[in-house]
mmCIF file of N, CA and C in Angstrom:
data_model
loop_
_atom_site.group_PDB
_atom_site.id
_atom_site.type_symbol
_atom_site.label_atom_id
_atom_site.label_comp_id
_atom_site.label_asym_id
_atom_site.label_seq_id
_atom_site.Cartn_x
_atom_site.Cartn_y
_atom_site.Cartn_z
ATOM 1 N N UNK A 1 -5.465 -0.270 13.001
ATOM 2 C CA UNK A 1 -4.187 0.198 12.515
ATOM 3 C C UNK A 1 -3.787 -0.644 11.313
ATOM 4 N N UNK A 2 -3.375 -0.165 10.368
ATOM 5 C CA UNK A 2 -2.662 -0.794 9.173
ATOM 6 C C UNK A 2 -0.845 -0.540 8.702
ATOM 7 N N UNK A 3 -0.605 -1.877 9.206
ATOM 8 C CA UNK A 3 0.921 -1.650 9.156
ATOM 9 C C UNK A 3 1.615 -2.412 8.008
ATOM 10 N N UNK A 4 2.271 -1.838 7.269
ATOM 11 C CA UNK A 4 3.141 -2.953 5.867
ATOM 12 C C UNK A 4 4.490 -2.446 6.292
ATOM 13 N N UNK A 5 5.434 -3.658 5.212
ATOM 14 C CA UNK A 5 6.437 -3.696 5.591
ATOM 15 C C UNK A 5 7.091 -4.334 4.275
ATOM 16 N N UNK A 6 8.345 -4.387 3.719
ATOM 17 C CA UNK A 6 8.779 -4.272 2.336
ATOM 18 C C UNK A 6 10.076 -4.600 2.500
ATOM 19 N N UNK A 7 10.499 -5.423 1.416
ATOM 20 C CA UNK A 7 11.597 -5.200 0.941
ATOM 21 C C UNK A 7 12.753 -4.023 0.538
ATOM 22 N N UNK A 8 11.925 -3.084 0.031
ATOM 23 C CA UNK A 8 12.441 -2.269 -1.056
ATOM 24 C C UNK A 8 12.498 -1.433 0.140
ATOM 25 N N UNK A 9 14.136 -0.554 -0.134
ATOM 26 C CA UNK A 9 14.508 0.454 0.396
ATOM 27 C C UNK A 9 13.903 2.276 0.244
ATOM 28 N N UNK A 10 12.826 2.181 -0.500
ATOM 29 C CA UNK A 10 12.296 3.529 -1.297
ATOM 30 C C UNK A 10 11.444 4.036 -0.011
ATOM 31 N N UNK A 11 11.617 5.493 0.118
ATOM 32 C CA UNK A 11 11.293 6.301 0.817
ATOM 33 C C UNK A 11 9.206 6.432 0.603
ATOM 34 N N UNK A 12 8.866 6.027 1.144
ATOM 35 C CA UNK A 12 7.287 5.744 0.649
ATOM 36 C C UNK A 12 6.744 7.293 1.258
ATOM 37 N N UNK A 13 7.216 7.718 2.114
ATOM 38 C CA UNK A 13 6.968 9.249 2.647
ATOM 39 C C UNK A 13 6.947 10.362 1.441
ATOM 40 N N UNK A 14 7.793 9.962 0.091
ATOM 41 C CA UNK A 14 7.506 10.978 -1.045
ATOM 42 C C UNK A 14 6.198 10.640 -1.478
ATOM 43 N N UNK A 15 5.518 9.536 -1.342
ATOM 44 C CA UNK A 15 3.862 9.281 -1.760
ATOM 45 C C UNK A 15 3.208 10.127 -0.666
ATOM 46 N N UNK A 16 3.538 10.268 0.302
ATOM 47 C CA UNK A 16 2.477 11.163 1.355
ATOM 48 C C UNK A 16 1.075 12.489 0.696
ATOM 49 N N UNK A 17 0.053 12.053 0.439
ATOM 50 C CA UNK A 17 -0.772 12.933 0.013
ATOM 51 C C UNK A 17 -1.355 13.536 1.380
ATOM 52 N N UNK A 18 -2.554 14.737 1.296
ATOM 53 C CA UNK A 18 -3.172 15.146 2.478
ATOM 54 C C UNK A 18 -3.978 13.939 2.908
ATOM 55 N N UNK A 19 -4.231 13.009 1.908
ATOM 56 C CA UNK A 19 -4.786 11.990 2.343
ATOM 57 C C UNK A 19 -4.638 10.961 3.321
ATOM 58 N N UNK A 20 -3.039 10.315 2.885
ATOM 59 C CA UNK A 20 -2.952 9.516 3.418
ATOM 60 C C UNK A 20 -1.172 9.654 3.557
ATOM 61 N N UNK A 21 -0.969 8.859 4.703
ATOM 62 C CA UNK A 21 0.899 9.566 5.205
ATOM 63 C C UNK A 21 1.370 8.012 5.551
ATOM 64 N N UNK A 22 2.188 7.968 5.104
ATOM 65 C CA UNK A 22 3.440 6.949 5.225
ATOM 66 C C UNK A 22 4.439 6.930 6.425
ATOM 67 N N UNK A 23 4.104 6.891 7.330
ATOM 68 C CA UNK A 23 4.906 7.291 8.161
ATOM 69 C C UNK A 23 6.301 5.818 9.230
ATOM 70 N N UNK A 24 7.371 6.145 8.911
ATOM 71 C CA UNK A 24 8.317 5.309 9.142
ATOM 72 C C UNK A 24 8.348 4.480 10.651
ATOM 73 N N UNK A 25 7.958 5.494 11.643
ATOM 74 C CA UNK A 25 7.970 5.303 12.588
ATOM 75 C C UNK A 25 6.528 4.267 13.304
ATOM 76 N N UNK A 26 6.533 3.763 13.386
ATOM 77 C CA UNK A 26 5.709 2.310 13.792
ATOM 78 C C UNK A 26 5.059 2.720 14.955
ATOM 79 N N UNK A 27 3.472 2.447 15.218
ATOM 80 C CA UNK A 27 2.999 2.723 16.575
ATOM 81 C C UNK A 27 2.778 1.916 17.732
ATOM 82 N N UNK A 28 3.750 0.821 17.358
ATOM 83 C CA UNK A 28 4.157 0.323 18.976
ATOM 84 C C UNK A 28 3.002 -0.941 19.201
ATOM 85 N N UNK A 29 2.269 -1.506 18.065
ATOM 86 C CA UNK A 29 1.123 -2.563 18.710
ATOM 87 C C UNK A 29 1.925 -3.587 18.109
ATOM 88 N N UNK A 30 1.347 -4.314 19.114
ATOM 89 C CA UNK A 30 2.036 -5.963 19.337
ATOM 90 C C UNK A 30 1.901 -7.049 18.076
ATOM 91 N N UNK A 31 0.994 -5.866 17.336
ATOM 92 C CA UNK A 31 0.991 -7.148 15.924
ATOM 93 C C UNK A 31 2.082 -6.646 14.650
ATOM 94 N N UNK A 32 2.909 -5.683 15.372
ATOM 95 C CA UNK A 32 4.171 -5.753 14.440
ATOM 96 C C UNK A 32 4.818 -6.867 13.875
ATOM 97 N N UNK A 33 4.946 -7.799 14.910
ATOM 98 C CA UNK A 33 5.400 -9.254 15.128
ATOM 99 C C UNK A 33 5.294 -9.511 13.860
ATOM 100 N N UNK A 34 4.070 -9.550 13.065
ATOM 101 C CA UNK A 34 3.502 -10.282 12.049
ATOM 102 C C UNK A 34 4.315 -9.876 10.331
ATOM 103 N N UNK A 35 4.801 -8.705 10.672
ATOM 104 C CA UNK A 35 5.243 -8.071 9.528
ATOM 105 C C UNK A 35 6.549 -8.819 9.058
ATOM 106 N N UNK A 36 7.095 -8.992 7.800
ATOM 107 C CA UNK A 36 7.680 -10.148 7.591
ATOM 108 C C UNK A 36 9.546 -9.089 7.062
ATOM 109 N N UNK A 37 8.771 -7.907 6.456
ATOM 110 C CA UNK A 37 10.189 -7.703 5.983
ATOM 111 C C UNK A 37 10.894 -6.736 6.502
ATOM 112 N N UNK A 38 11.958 -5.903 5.818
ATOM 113 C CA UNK A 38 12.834 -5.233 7.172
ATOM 114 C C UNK A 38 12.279 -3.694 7.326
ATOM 115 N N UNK A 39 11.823 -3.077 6.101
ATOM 116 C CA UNK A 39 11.179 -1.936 5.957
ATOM 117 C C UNK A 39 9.659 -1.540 6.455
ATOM 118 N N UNK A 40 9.501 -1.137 7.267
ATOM 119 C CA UNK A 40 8.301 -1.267 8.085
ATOM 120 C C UNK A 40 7.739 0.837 8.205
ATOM 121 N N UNK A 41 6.523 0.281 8.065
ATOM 122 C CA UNK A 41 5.776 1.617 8.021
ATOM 123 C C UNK A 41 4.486 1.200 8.293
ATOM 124 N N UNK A 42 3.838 2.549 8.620
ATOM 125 C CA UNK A 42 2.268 2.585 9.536
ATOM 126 C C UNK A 42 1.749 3.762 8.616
ATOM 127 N N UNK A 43 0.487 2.951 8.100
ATOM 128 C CA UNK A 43 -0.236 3.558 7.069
ATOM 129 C C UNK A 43 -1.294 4.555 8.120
ATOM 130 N N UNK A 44 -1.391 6.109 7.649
ATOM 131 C CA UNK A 44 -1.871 6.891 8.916
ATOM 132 C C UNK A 44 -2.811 7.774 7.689
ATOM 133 N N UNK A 45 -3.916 7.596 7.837
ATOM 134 C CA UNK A 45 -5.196 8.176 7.068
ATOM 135 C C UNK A 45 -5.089 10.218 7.625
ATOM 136 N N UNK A 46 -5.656 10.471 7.038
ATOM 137 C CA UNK A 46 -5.938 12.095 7.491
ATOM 138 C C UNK A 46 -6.473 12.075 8.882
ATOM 139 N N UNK A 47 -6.563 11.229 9.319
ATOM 140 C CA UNK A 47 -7.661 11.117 10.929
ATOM 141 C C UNK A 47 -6.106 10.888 11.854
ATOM 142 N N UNK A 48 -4.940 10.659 10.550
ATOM 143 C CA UNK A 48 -3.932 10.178 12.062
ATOM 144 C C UNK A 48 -3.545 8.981 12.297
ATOM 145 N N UNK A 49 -4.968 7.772 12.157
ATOM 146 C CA UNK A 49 -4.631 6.738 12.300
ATOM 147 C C UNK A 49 -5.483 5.733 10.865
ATOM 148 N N UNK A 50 -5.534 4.402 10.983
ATOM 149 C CA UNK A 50 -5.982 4.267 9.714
ATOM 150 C C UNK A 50 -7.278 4.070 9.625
ATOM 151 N N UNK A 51 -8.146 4.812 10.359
ATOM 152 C CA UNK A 51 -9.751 4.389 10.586
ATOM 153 C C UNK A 51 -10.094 5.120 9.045
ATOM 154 N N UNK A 52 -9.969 5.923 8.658
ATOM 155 C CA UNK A 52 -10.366 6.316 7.276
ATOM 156 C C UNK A 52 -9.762 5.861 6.197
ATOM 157 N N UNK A 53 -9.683 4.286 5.891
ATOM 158 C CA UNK A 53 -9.254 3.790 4.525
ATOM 159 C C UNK A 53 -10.682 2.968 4.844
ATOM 160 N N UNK A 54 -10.180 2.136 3.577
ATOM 161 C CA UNK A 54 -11.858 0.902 3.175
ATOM 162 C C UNK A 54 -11.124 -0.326 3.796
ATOM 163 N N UNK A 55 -12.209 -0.586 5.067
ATOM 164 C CA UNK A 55 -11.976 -1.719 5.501
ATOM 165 C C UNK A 55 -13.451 -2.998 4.971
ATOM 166 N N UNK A 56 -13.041 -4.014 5.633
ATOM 167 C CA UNK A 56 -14.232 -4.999 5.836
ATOM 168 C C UNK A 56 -13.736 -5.604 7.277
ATOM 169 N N UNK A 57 -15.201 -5.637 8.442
ATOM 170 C CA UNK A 57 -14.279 -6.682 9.225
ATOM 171 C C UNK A 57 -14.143 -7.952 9.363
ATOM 172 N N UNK A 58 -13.451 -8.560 10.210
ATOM 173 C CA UNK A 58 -13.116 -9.861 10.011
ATOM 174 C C UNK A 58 -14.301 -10.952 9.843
ATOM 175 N N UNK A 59 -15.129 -10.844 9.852
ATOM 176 C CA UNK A 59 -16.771 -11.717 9.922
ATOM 177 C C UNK A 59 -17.236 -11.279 8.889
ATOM 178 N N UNK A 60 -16.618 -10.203 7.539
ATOM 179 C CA UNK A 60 -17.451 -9.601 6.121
ATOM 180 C C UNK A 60 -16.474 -10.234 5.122
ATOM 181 N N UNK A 61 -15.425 -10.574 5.396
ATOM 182 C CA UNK A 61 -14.519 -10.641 4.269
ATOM 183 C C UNK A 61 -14.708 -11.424 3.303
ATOM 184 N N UNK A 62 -15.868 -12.566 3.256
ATOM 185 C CA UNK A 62 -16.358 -13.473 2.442
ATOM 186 C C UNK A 62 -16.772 -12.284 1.082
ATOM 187 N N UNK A 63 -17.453 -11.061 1.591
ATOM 188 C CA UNK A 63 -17.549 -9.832 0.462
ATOM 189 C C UNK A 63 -16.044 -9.885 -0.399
ATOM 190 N N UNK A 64 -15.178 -9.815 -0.014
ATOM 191 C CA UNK A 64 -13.840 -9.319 -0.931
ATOM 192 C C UNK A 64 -13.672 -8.577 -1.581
ATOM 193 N N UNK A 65 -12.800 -8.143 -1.946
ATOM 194 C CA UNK A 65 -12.200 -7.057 -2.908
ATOM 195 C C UNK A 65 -13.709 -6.659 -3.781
ATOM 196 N N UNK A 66 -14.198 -5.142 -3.567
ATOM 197 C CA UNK A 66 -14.930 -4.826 -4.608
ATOM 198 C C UNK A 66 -14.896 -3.373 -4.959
ATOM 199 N N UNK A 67 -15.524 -2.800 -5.949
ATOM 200 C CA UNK A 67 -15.543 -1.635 -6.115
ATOM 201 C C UNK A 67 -16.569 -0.912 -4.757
ATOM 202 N N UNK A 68 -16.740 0.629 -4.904
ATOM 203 C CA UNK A 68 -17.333 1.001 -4.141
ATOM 204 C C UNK A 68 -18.912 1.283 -4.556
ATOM 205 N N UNK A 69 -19.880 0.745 -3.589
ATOM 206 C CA UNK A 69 -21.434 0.974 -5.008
ATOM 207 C C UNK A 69 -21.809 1.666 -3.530
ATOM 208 N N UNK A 70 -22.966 2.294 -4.785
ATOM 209 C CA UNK A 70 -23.886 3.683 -3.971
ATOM 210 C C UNK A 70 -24.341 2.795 -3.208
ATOM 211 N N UNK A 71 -25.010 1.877 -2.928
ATOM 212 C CA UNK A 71 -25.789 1.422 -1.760
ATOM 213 C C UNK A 71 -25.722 1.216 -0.003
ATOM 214 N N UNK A 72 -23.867 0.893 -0.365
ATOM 215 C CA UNK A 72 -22.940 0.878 1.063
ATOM 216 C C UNK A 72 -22.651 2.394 0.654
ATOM 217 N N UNK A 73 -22.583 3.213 1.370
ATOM 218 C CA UNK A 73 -22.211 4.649 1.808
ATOM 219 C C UNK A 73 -20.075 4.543 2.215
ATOM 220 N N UNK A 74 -19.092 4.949 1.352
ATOM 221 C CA UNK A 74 -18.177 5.258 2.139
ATOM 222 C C UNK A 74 -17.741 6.540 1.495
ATOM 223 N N UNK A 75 -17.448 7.156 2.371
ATOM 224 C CA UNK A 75 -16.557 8.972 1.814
ATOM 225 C C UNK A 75 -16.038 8.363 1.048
ATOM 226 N N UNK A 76 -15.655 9.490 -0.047
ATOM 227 C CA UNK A 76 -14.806 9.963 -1.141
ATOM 228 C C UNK A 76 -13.246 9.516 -0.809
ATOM 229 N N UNK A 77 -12.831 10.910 0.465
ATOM 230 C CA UNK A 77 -12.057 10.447 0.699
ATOM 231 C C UNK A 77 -11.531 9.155 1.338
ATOM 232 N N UNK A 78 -11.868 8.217 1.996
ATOM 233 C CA UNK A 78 -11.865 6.712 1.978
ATOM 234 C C UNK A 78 -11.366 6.122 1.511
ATOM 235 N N UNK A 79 -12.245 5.748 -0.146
ATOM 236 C CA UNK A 79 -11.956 5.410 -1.471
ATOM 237 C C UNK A 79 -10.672 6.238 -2.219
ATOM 238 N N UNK A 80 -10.411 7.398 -2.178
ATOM 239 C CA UNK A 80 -9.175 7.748 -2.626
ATOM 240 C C UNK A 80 -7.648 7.659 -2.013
ATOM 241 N N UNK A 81 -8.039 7.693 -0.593
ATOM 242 C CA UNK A 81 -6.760 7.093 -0.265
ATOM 243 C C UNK A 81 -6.523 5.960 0.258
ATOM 244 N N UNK A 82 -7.343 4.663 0.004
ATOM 245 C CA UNK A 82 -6.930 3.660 0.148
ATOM 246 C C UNK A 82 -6.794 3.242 -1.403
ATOM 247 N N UNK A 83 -6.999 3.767 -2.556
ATOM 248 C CA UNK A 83 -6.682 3.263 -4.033
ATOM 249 C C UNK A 83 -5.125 4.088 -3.939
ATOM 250 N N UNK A 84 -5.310 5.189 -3.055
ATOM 251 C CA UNK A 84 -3.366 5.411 -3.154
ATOM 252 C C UNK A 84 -2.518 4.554 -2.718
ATOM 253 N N UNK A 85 -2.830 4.094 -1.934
ATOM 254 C CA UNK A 85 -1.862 2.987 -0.557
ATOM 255 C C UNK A 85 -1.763 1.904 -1.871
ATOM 256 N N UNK A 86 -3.247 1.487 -2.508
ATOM 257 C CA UNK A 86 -2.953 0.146 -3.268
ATOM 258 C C UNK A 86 -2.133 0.582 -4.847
ATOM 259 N N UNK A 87 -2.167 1.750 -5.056
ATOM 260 C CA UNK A 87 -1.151 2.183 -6.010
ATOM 261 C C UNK A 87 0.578 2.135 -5.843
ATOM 262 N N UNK A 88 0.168 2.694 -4.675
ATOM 263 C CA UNK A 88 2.079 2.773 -3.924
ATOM 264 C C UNK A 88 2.366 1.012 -3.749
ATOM 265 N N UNK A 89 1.569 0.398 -3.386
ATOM 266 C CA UNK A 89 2.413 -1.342 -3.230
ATOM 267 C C UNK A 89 2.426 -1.602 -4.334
ATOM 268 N N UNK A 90 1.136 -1.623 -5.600
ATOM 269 C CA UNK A 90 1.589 -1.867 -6.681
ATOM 270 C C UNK A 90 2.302 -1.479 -7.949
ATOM 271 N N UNK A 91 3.679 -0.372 -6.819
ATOM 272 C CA UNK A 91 4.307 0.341 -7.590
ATOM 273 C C UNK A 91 5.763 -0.730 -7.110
ATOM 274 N N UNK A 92 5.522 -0.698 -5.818
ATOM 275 C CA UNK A 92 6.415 -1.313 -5.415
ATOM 276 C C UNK A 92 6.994 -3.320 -5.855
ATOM 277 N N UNK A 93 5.896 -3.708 -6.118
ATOM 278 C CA UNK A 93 5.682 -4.637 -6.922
ATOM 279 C C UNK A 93 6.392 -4.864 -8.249
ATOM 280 N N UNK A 94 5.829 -3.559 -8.590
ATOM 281 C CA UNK A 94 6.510 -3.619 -9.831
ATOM 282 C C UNK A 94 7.928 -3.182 -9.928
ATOM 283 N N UNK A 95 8.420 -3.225 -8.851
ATOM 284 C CA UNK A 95 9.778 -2.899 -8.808
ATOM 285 C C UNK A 95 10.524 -3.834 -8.392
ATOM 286 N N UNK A 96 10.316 -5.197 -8.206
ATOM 287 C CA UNK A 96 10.380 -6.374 -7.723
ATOM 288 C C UNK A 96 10.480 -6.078 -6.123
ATOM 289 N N UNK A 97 9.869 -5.648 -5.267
ATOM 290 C CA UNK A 97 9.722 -5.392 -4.216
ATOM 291 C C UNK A 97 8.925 -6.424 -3.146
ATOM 292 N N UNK A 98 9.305 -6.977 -2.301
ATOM 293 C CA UNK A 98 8.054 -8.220 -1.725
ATOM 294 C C UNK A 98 7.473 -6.894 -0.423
ATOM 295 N N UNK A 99 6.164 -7.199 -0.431
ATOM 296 C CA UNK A 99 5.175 -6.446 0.506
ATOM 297 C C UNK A 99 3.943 -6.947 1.110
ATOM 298 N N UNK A 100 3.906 -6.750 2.427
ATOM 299 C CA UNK A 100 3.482 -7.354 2.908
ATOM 300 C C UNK A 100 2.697 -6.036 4.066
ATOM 301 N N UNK A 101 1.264 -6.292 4.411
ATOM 302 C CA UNK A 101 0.587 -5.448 5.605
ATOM 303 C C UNK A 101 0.082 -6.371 6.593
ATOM 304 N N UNK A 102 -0.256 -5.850 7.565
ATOM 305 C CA UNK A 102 -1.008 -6.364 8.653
ATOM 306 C C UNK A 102 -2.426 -5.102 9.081
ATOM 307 N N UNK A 103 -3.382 -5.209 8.913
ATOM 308 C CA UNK A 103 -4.747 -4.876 9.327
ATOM 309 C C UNK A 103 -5.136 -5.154 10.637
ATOM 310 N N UNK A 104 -5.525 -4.345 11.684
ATOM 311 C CA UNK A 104 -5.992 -4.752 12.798
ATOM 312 C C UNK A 104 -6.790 -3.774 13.981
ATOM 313 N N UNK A 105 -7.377 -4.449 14.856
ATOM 314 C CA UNK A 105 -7.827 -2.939 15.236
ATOM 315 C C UNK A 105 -7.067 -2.835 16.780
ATOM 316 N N UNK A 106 -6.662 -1.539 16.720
ATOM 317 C CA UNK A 106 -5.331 -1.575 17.746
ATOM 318 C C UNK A 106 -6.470 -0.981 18.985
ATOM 319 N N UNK A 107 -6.920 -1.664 20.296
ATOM 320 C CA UNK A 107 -6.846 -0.922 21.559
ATOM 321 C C UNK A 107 -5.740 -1.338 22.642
ATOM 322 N N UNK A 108 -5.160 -0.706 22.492
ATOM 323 C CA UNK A 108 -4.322 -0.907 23.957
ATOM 324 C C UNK A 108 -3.982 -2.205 24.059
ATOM 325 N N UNK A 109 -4.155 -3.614 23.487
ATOM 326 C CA UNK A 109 -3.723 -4.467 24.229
ATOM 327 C C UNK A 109 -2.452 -4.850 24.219
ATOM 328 N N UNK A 110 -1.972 -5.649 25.151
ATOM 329 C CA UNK A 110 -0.351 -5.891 24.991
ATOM 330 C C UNK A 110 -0.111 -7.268 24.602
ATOM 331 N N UNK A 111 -0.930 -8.383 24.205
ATOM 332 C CA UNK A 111 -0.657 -9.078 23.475
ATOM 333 C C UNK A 111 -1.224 -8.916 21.740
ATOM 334 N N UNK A 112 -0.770 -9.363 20.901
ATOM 335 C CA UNK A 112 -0.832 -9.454 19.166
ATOM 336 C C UNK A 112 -2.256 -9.923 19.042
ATOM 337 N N UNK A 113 -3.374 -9.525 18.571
ATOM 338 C CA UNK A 113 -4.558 -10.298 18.186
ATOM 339 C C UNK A 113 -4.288 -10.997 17.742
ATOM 340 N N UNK A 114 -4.542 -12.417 17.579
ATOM 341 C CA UNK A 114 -4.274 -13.712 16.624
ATOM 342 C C UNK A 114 -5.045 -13.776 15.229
ATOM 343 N N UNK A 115 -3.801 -13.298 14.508
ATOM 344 C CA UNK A 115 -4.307 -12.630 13.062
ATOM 345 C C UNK A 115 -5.625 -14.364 12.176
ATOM 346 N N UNK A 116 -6.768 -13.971 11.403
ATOM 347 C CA UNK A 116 -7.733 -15.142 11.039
ATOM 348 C C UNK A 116 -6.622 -15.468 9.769
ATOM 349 N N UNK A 117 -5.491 -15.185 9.592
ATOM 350 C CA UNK A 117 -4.931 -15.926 8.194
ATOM 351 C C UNK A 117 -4.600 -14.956 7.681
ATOM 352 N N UNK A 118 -3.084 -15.292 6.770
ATOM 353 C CA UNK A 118 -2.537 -14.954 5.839
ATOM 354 C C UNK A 118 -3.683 -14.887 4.630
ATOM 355 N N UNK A 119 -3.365 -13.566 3.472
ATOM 356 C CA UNK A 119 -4.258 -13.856 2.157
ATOM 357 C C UNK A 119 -3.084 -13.201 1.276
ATOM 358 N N UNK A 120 -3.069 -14.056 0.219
ATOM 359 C CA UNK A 120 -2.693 -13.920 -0.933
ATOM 360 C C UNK A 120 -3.296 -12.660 -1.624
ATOM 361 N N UNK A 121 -2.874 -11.873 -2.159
ATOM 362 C CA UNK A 121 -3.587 -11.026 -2.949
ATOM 363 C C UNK A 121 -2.556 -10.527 -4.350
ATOM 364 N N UNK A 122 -3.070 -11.200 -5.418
ATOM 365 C CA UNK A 122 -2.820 -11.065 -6.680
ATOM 366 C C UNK A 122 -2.973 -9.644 -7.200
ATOM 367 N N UNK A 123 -2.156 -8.867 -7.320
ATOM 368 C CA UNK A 123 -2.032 -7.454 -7.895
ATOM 369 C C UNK A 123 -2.853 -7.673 -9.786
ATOM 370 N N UNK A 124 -2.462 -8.605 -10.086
ATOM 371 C CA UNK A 124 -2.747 -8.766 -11.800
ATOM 372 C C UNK A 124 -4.342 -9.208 -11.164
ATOM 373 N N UNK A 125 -4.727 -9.029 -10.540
ATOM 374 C CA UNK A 125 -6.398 -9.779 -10.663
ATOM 375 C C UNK A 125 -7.162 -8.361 -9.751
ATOM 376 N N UNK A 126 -6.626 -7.578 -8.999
ATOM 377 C CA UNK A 126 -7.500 -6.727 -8.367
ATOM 378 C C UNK A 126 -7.246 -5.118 -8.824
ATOM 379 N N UNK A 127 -8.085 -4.520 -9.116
ATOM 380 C CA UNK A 127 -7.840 -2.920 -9.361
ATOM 381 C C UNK A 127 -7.557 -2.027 -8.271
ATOM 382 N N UNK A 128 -7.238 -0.932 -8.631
ATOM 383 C CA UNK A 128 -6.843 -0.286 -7.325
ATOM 384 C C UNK A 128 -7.945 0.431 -6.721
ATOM 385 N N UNK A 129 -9.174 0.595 -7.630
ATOM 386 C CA UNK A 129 -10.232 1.288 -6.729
ATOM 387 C C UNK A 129 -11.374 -0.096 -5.928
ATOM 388 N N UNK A 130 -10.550 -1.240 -6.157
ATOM 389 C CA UNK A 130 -11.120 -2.219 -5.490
ATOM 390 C C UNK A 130 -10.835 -2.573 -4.818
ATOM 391 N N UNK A 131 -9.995 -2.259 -4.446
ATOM 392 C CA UNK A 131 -8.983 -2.644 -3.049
ATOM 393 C C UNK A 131 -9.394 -2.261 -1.851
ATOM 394 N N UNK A 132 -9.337 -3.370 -0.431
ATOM 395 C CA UNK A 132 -9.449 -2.630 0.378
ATOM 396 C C UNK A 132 -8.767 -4.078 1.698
ATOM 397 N N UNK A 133 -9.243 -3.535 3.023
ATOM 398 C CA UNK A 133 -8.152 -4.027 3.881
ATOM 399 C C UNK A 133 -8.855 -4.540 4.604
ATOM 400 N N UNK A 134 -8.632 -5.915 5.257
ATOM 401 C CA UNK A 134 -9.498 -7.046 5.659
ATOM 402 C C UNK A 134 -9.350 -6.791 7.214
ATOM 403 N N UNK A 135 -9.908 -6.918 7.983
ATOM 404 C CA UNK A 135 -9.569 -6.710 9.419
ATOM 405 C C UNK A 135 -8.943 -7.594 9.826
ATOM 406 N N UNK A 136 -7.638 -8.054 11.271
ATOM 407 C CA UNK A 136 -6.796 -9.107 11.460
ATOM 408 C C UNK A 136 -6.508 -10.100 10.364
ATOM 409 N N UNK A 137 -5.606 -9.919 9.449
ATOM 410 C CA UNK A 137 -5.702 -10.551 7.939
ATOM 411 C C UNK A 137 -4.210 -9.722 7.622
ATOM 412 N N UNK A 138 -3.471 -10.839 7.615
ATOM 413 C CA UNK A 138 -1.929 -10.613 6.721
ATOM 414 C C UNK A 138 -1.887 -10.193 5.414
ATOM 415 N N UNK A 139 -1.971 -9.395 4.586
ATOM 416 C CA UNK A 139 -1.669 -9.637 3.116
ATOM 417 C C UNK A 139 -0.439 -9.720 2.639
ATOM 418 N N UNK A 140 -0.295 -10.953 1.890
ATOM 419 C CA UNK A 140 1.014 -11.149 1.279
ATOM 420 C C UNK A 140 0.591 -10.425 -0.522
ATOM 421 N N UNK A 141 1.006 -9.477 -0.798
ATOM 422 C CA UNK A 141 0.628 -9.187 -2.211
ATOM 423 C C UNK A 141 2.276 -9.346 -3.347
ATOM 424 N N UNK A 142 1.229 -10.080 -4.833
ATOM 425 C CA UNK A 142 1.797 -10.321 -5.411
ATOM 426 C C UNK A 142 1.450 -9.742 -6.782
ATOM 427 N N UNK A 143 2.507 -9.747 -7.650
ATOM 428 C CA UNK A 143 2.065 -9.210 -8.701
ATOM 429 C C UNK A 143 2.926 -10.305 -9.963
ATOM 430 N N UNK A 144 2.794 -10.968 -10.471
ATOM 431 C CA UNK A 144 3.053 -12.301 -11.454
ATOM 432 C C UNK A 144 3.540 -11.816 -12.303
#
C-alpha cells in the first residue's frame, strides 16, 4: 500500500486518471501512524490497490531512483502512473506544499511494520519517469 499525506489543502482526486486514483479515504493499516501531515490519502493503482506502480523492495533499494530499461520488464502502465503520482507531489511542491508517503506491503497485520528509514528525496535531482517507491521507506520529498 502507498499512503502520502500533505500539507496543502488541494483536492488531489481532480488528478485521478484511469490509471491511478487518489483516494481520500485511508485503508485502515497501522502504518498510517507514520504519515506526518494532516491531509492524508491512499494512492490506489487501476488494480485498486497500489501493487501496480514501480516499486523496489526493501533489500533492492541500494538500485535507486532510475529510469525504466528494457532488460527489467515493467508494464507501460506501471511506469505511467507512477510518473503521475511523482508529477502530482511535484506539483504540490511547487506550491510550497510539505509531502510526505509511506510505502509498505499491507497484509492484515495489526501492528505498523517498522518502517527501514526515512529518505530524503530531492525533487530538483530526480525526474518523474525515474521515480519510484521504496518498500517500508518514509519519503520526505523536497523540492529547493
Amino acid at each position: 500500500m502507498t499512503i502520502l499525506s500533505t500539507t496543502s489543502d488541494n483536492d488531489l482526486s481532480l488528478a485521478n486518471s484511469e490509471l491511478v486514483q487518489f483516494v481520500k479515504n485511508l485503508p485502515g493499516i497501522p502504518e498510517e501512524k507514520y504519515l506526518q501531515f494532516k491531509n492524508k490519502w491512499f494512492l490506489a493503482s487501476k488494480a485498486g490497490c497500489s501493487c501496480d506502480f514501480r516499486h523496489l523492495l526493501a533489500e533492492s533499494v541500494e538500485l535507486g531512483f532510475g529510469e525504466p530499461e528494457e532488460w527489467f520488464h515493467e508494464e507501460k502502465d506501471s511506469i505511467e502512473a507512477t510518473r503521475q503520482i511523482s508529477a502530482q507531489i511535484r506539483s504540490l511542491l511547487q506550491q510550497n506544499g510539505a509531502v510526505d508517503c509511506v510505502d509498505t506491503w499491507a497484509h492484515g497485520q495489526v501492528d505498523a511494520a517498522e518502517l527501514v528509514g526515512d529518505l530524503k528525496v530531492n525533487f530538483a535531482e530526480i525526474k518523474d519517469s525515474a521515480f519510484r517507491f521504496f518498500e517500508n521507506h518514509r519519503f520526505c520529498f523536497t523540492l529547493p
